XYZ file of C-alpha atoms in Angstrom:
628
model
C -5.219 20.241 -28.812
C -4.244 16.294 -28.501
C -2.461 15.593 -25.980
C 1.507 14.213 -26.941
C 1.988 10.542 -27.451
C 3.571 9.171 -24.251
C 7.505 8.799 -24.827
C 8.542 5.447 -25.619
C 10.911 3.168 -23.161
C 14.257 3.548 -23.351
C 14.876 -0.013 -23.310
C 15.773 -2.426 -26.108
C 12.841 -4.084 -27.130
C 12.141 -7.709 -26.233
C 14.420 -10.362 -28.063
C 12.923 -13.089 -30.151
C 14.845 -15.955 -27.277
C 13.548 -13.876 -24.702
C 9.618 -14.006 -26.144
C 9.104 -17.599 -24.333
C 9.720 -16.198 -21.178
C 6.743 -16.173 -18.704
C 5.065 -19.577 -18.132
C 8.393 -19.977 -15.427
C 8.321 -16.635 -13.746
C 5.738 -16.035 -10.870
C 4.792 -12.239 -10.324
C 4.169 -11.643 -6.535
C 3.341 -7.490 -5.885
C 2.120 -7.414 -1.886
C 0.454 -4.751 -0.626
C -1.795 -3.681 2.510
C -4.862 -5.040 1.619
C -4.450 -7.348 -1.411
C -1.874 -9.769 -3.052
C -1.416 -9.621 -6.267
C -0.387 -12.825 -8.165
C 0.109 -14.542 -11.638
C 2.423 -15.731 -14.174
C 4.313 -13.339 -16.470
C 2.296 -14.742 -19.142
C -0.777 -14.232 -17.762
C -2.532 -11.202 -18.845
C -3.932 -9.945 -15.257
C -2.936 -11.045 -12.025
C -5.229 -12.982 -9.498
C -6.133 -11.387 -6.572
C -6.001 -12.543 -2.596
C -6.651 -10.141 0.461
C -3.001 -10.184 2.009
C -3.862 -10.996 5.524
C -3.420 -14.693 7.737
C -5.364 -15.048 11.084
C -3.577 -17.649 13.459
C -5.917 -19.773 16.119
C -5.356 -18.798 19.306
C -4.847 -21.624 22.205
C -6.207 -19.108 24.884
C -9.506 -18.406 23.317
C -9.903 -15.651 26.040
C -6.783 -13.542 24.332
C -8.331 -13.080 21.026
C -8.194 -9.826 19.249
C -9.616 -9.022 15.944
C -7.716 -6.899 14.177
C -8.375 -4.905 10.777
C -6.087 -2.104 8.903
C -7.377 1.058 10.978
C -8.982 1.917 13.746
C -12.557 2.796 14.307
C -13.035 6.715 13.699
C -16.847 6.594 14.963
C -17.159 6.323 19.183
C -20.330 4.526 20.109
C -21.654 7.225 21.852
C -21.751 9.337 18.949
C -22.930 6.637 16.678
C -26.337 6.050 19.439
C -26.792 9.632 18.906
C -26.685 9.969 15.288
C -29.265 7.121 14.993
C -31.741 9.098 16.294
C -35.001 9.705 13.869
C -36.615 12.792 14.775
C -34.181 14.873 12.752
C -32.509 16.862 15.165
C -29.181 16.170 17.460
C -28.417 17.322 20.401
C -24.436 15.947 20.461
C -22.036 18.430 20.807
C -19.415 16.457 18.293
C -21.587 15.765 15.634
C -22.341 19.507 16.272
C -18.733 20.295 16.008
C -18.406 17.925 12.940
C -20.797 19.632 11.003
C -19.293 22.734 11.481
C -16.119 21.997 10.583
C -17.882 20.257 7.383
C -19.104 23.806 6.218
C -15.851 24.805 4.743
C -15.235 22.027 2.929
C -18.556 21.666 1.450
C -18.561 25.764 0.491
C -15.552 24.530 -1.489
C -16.786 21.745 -3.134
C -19.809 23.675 -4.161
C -18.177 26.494 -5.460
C -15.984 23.990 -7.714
C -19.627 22.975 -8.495
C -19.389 19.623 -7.760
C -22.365 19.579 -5.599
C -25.577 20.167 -7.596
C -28.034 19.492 -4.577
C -28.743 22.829 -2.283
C -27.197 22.418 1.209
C -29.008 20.109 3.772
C -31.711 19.658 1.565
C -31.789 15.895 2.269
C -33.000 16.272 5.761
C -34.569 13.264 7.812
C -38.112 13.280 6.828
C -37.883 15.871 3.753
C -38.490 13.337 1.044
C -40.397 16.239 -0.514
C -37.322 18.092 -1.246
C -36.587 16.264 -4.452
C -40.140 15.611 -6.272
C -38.426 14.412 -9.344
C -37.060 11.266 -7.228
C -39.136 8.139 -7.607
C -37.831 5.574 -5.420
C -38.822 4.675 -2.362
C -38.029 6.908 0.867
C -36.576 4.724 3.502
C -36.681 6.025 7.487
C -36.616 3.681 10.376
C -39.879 2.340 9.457
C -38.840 0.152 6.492
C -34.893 0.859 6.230
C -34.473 -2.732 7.934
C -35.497 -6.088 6.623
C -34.649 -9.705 8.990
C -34.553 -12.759 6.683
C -35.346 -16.311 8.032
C -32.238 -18.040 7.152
C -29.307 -18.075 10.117
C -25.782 -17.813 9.281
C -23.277 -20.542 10.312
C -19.676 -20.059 10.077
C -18.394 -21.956 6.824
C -14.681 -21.692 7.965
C -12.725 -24.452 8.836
C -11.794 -23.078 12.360
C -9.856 -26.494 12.603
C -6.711 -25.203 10.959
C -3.937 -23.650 12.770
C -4.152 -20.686 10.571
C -6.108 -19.246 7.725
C -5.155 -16.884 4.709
C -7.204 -14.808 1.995
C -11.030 -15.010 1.815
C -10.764 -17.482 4.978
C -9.337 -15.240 7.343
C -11.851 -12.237 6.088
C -14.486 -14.593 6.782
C -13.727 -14.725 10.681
C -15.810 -12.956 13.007
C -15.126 -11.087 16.682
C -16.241 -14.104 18.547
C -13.868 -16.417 17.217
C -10.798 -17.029 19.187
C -7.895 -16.345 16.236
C -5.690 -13.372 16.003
C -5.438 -11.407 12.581
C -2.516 -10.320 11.372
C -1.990 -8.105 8.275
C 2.203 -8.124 7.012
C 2.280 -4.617 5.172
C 0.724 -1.938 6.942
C 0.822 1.874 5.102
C 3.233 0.510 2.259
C 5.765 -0.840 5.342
C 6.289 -4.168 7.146
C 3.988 -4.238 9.857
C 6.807 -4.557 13.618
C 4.036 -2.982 15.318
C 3.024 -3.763 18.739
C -0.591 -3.971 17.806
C 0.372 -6.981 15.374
C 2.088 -8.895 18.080
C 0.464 -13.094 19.239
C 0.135 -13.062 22.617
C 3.014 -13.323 24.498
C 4.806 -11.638 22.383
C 6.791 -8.767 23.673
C 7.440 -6.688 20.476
C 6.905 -8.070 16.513
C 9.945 -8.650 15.212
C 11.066 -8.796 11.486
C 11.703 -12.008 11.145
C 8.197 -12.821 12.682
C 6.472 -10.740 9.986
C 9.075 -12.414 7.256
C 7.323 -15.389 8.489
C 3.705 -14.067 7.916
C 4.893 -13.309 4.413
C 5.872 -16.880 3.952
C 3.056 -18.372 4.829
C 0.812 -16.036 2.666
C 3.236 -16.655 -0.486
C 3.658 -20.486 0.103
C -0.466 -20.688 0.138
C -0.718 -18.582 -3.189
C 1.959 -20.534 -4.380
C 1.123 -24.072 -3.172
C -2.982 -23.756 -2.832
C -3.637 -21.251 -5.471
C -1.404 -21.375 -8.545
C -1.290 -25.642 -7.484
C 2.469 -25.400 -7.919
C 4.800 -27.924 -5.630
C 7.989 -26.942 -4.105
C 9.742 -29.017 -6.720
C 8.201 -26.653 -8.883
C 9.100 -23.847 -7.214
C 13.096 -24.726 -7.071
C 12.823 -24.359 -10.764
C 11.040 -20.925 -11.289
C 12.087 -17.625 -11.203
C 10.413 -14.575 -9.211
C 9.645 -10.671 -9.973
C 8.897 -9.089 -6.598
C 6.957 -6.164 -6.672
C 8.694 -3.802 -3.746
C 6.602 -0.516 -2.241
C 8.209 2.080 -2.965
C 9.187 2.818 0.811
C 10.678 -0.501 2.161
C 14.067 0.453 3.929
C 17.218 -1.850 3.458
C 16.428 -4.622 5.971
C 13.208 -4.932 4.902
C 14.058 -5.456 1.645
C 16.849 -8.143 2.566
C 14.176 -9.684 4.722
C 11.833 -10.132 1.738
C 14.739 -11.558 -0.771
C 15.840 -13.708 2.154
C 11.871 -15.233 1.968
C 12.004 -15.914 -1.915
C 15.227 -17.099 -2.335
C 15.888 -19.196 0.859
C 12.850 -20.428 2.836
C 10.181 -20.203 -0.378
C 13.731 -21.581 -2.577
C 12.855 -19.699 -5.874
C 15.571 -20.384 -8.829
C 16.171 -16.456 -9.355
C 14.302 -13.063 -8.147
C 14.150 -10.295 -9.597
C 13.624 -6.540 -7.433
C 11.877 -3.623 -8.699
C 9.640 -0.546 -7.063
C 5.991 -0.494 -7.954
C 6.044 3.131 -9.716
C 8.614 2.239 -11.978
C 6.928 -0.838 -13.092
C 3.715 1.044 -13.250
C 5.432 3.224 -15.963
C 6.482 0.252 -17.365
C 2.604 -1.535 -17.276
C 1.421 2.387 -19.178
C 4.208 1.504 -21.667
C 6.334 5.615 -20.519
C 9.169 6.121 -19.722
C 9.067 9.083 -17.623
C 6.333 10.132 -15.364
C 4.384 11.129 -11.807
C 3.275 8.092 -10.740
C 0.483 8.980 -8.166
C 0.020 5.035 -5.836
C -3.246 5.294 -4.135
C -3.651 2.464 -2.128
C -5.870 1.159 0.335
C -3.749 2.676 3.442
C -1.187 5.092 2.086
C -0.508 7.103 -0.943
C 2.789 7.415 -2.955
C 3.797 10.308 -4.962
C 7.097 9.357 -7.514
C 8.125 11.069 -9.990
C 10.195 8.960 -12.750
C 12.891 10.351 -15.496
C 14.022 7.671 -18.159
C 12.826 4.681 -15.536
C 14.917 6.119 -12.729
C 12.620 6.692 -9.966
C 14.007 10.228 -8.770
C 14.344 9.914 -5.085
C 14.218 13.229 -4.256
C 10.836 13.480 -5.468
C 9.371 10.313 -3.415
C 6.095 12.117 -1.108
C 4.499 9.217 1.235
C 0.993 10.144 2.621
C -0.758 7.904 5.512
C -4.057 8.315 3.906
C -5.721 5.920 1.503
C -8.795 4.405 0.586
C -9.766 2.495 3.840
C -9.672 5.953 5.178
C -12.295 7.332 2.933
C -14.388 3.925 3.721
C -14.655 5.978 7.466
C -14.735 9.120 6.449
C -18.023 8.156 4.541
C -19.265 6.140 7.865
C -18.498 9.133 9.526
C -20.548 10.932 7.234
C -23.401 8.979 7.038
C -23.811 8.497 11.159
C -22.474 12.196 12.314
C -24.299 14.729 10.293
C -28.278 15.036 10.030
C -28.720 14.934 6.623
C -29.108 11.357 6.477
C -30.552 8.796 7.625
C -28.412 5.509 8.350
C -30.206 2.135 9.918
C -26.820 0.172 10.565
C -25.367 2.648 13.560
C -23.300 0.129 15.450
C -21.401 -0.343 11.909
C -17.911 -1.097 13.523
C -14.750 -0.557 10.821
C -12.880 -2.770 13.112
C -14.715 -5.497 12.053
C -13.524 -7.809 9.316
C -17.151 -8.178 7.502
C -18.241 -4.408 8.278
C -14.833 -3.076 6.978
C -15.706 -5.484 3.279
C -19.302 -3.521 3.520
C -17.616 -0.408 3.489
C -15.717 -0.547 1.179
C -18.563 -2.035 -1.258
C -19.908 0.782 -0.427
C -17.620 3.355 -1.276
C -17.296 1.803 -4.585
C -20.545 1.857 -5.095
C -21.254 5.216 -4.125
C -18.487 7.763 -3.878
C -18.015 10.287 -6.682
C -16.124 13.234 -7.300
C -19.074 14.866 -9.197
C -22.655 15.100 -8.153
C -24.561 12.969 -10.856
C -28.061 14.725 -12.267
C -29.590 12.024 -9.976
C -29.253 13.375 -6.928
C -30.421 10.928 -4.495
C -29.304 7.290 -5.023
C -30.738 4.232 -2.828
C -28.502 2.021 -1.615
C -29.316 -1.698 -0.064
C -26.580 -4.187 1.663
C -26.770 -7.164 3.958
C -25.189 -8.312 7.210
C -24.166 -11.690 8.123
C -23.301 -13.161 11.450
C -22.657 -15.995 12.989
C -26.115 -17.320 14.453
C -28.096 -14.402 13.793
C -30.792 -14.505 10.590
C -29.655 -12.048 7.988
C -30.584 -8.492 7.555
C -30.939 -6.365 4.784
C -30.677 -2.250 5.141
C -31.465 -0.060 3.115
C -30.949 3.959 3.077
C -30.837 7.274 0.508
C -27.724 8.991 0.198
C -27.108 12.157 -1.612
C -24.097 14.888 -1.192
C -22.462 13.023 1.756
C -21.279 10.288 -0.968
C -19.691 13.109 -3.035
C -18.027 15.031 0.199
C -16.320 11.679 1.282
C -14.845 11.173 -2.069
C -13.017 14.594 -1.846
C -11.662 13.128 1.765
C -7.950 13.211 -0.282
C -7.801 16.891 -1.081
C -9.006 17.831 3.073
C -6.463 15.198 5.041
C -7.886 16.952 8.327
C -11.010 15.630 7.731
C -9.988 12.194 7.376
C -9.068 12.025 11.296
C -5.906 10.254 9.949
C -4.502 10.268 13.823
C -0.970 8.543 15.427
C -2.308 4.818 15.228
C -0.489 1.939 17.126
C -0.856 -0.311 14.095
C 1.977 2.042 12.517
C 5.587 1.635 12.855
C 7.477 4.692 11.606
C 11.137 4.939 10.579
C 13.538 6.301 8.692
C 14.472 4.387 5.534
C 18.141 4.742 5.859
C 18.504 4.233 9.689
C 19.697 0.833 9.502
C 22.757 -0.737 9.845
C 23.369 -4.261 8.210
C 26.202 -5.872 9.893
C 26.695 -7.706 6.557
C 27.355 -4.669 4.538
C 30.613 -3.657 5.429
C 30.281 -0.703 2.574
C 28.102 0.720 5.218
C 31.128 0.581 8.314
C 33.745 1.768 5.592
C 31.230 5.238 4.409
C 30.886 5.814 7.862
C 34.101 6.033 8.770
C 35.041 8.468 5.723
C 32.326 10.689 6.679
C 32.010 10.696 10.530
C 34.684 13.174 12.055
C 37.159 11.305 14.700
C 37.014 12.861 18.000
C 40.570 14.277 19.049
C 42.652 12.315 21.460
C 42.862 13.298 24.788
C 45.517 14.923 26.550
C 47.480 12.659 29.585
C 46.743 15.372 32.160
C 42.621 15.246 31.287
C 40.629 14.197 34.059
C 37.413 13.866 32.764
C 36.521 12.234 29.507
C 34.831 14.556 27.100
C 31.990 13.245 24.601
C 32.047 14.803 21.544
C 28.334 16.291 21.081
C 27.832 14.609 17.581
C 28.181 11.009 19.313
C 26.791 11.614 22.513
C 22.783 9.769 22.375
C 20.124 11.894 22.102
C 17.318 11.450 24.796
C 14.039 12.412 23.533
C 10.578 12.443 25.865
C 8.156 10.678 24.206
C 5.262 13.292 23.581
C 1.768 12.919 21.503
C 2.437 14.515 17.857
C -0.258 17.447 17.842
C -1.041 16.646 14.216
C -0.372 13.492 11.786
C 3.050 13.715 10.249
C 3.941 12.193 6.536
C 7.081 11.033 5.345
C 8.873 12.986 2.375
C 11.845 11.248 0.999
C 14.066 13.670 0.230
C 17.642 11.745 -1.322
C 19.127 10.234 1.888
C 16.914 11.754 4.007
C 13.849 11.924 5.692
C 12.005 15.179 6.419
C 8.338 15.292 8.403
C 6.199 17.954 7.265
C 2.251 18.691 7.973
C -0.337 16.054 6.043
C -0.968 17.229 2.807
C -3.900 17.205 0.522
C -3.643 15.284 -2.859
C -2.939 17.923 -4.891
C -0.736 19.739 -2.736
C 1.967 16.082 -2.479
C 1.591 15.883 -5.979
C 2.516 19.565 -6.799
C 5.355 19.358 -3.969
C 6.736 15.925 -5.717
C 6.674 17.860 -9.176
C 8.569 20.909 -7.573
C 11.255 19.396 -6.523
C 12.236 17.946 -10.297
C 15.429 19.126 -11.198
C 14.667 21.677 -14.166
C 11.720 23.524 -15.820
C 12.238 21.310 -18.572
C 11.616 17.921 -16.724
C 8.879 19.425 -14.938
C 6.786 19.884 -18.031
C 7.550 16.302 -19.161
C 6.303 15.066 -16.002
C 3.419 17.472 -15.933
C 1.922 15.805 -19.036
C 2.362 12.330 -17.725
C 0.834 11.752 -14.201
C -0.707 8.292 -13.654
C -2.530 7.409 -11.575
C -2.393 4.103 -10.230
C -3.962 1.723 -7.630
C -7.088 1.222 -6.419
C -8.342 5.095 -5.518
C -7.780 5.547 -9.290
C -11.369 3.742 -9.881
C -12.627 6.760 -8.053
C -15.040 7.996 -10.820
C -14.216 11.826 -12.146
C -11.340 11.712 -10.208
C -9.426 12.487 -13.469
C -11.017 15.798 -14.268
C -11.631 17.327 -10.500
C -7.598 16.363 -10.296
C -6.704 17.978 -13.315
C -8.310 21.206 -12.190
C -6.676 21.588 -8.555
C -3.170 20.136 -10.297
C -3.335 23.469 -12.482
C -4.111 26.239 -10.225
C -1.124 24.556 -7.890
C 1.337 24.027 -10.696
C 0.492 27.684 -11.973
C 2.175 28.766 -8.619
C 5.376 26.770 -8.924
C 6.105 27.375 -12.545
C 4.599 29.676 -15.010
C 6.592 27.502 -17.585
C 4.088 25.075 -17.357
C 1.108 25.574 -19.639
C -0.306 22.329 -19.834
C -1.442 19.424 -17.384
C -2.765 15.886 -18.223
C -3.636 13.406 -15.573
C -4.253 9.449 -16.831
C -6.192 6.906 -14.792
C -6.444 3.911 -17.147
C -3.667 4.608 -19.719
C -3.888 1.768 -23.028
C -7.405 1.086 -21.065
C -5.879 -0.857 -18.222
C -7.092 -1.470 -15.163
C -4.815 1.009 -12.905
C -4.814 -1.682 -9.577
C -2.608 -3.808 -12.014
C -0.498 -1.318 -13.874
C 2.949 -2.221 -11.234
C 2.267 -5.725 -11.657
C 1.652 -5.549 -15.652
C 5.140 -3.938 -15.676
C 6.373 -7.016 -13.387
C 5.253 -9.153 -16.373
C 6.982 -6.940 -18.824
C 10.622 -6.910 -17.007
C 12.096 -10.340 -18.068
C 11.458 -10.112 -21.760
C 14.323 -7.194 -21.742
C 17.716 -8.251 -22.784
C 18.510 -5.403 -20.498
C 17.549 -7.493 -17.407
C 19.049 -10.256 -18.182
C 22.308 -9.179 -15.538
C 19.865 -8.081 -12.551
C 18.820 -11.195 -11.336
C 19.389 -12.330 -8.256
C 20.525 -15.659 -7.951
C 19.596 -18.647 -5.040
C 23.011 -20.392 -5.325
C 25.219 -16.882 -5.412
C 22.415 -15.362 -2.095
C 23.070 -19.100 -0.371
C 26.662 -19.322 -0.928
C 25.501 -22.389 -2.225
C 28.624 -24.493 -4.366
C 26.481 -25.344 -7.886
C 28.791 -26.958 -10.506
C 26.258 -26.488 -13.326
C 26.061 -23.008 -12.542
C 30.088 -22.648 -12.176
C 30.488 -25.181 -15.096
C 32.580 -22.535 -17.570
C 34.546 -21.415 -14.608
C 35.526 -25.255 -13.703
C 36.367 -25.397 -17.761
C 39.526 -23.341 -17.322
C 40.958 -25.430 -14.705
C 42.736 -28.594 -16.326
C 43.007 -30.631 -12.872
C 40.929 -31.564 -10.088
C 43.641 -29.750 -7.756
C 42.675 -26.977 -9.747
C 39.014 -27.524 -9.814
C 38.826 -27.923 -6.233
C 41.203 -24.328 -5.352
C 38.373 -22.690 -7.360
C 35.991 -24.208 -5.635
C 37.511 -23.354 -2.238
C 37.838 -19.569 -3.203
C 34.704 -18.953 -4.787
C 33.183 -20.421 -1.385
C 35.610 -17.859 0.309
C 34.799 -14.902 -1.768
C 30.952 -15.195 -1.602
C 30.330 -12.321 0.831
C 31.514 -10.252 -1.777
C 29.371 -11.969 -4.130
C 26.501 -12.753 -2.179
C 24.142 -11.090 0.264
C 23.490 -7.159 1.036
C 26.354 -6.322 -2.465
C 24.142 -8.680 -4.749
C 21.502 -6.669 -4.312
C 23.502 -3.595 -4.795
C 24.955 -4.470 -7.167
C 22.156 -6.584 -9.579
C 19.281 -5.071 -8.468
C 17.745 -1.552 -10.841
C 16.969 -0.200 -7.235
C 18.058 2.917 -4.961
C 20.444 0.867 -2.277
């Protein structure tokens, strides 16, 4: 049985005045690896790693830092290297056990063709059909002659992109990364020295800069140019209120864009696969979103936010490959918190990593190191099941070792108060019960117990904790495998009806979408959970590359899409009305109804007065198609 055509949007289609639109609107969709960035006419963006690494003056203070920890301890690491086949560590003991489970499941999904721990150091003989060569500590490692000098220009005060990626430990600049987990990164481990905490406006600054290079160095615009282009920002789906001020504030004031438009990246990714309602499933590089969206209203009450993504399968896999003895690894002191070792990596997961054992079951794999005065060195190494176990790391969280990390700063997305939004002052007060008056002969003041602050001992979490946004709330529940945050999202849909809509439309979207049969071994867990929640639902139909697109792009595709609606003509945000800035031309039918310059000027004067109800926190809720 085909599966139903996707519904169309509910949106007018584009107008014929509207079809010239694109060469003056700039795309920008950050997240917390990559930048994504391009006209609207373009018909992919570019890409840019979204990181800047600022030279330090105290050369001794340097700290490389990358978007996770390290999972692997050296100790362990030196242990695993060993070549005789046998360990005598009692984690990598402890590992493997807890590995059994999870492997028992992934073989009786048959997945896993290969028997288990057949691939044992030394066993080449195990798999007689395989014909290349057999690599052990003998001939796993190959030194060129060339050495490696650094090609950066460690001259600048600070580099972005490629340039900061490029840096090594030994060089004295600090790397900092603006998003972390699908959230501005205020964390303490992203604070220059001296720095007490990171604050907002410090990271709105590290935006900036990025933006202004893409803009500037990149897309060879000047800031002339700029003033006279318009700008679709691409928001994750989790940013909070100030953080989304903070980011308008960088477009439309410091960067001086004509106009910006705000949107979340699953509705636009339902706009890029050309539905209208949908699960959008965002796996990113460091967290993974579950939305469900009705008629291109993301449903809020649906929203699921997991700290796992695909930098955490990139050390699951290392963890893999130097903790267990089925394989054989010759690169040990691999260190994830290393800029170069994190790119091999995740080459290397892409390379590698598949849901479903392939009828080859032993693959060679060969990659090279480069460092700063050291010659070059190629390693090479067989991997079999391990590649196939680390890319079901989403569906068993636990093994992921996704663990409280001081690079993360959690909060709830509706504790904040903007002293600019008085809406906020005036709700309160309606809602928040008045404590009674006292009486004259009281001696002691009494707090009432819904105002009095709560004092809290700060206490290790025993397990990770994600974020499920429920409305205007914020719950914390266990981690949850893929399928589970996907069938939880999907429950909480507000009829039987909806839910089998949505059921028959999850994309999948971002860069653990590439993840190949990751459509199929999806599909499968999605129905036995589903099954559970509503015997309504006969049907489920997971899409990774709907219309053949490349999924990484899909939000930023529906970025492009957005200002060739009539519809969004009205939810731009303007610079002059966000400024308070006094524009005639922009005013000019206004001034048209005033016959005098007495007149002229009074209008003047009050639309100056009356721009904080124009301007500021109201324009955006007011313009913007977002949840406020």
């Amino acid at each position: 049985m085909a599966a139903p055509a996707p519904s169309p949007l509910p949106f007018d289609a584009p107008s014929e005045t509207n079809q010239d639109k694109g060469p003056d609107i700039v795309v920008l969709h950050p997240g917390s690896l990559f930048l994504r960035y391009g006209f609207a006419s373009d018909l992919s963006p570019a890409v840019i790693p979204n990181v800047i690494a600022y030279q330090l003056r105290d050369s001794s203070a340097h700290q490389m830092i990358v978007p996770t920890p390290a999972l692997v301890s050296p100790s362990s690491v030196a242990t695993a290297a060993q070549t005789d086949g046998t360990t005598h560590d009692p984690s990598v003991e402890a590992f493997e056990r807890e590995l059994v489970p999870v492997e028992n499941d992934i073989r009786r999904r048959r997945h896993l063709k290969s028997s288990k721990n057949m691939l044992k150091k030394g066993l080449p003989a195990a798999f007689p059909r395989y014909q290349g060569t057999w690599y052990d500590a003998a001939n796993a490692t190959q030194q060129l002659q060339n050495t490696n000098n650094s090609q950066v220009d460690v001259s600048k005060p600070f580099l972005v992109g490629e340039e900061a990626l490029q840096l090594q430990q030994q060089q004295p600049f600090k790397v900092v990364w603006p998003f972390r987990r699908g959230y501005l990164n205020t964390s303490a481990a992203n604070q220059m020295p001296g720095e007490d905490t990171k604050p907002l406006q410090s990271v709105a600054d590290d935006v900036e800069r990025i933006f202004e290079h893409v803009l500037l160095t990149k897309m060879g615009l000047s800031r002339k140019d700029i003033r006279g282009l318009h700008c679709v920002l691409v928001l994750p789906d989790m940013l909070n209120r100030d953080e989304i001020k903070t980011l308008v504030n960088v477009i439309l004031r410091h960067l001086g864009f004509k106009a910006c438009f705000l949107h979340q990246e699953s509705v636009l990714a339902c706009f890029g696969a050309g539905v209208s309602t949908a699960c959008v499933v965002d796996i990113g590089a460091q967290k993974t979103n579950v939305v469900c969206v009705d008629d291109g209203i993301m449903l809020s009450s649906t929203c699921v936010h997991m700290d796992y993504g695909g930098d955490d399968m990139d050390r699951f896999l290392l963890k893999l490959l130097t903790q267990t003895s089925t394989h054989f690894f010759p690169y040990p002191e691999c260190n994830p918190n290393d800029l170069q070792d994190a790119s091999i990596l995740r080459r290397m997961k892409e390379s590698l990593c598949s849901c479903v054992q392939l009828d080859e079951l032993v693959f060679p794999y060969e990659f090279k190191t480069h460092k700063i005065g050291q010659p070059t060195k190629v390693y090479r190494f067989n991997i079999s099941d391990n590649a196939v176990i680390a890319a079901h790391g989403f569906f068993y969280p636990s093994m992921l070792d996704v663990r409280p990390l001081s690079l993360l700063h959690f909060r709830s997305l509706y504790q904040f108060q903007d002293p600019e939004d008085y809406i906020e002052d005036l709700l309160a007060a309606e809602q928040k019960p008045q404590p009674k008056p006292e009486s004259k002969d009281s001696q002691t003041a009494t707090v009432p117990a819904e105002v009095q602050p709560a004092v809290a001992t700060a206490q290790p979490p025993k397990q990770r904790t994600n974020f499920v946004r429920t409305g205007l709330e914020t719950a914390t529940t266990a981690i949850l495998p893929l399928d589970e945050a996907i069938a939880l999202s999907l429950s909480s849909a507000s009829s039987s009806e909806l839910r089998k809509k949505l059921c028959m439309s999850i994309i999948v979207v971002g860069g653990g979408a590439l993840l190949p049969s990751l459509q199929p071994v999806l599909e499968e867990r999605l129905k036995e959970r589903i099954a559970r929640i509503d015997q309504n639902v006969d049907a489920v139909q997971v899409w990774v590359n709907p219309k053949d697109s490349d999924p990484r792009f899909l939000s930023w595709v529906g970025g492009s899409i957005i200002p060739r609606f009539d519809s969004a003509k009205d939810q731009w945000l303007w610079r002059s009305r966000w400024l308070g800035e006094w524009d005639p031309t922009e005013a000019r039918d206004e001034l048209r109804q005033e016959e005098t310059p007495e007149a002229k000027t009074e209008a003047a004067r009050k639309w100056r007065k009356d721009r904080p109800l124009e301007g500021g926190v109201r324009f955006i809720r007011e313009r913007a198609p977002i949840a406020w």
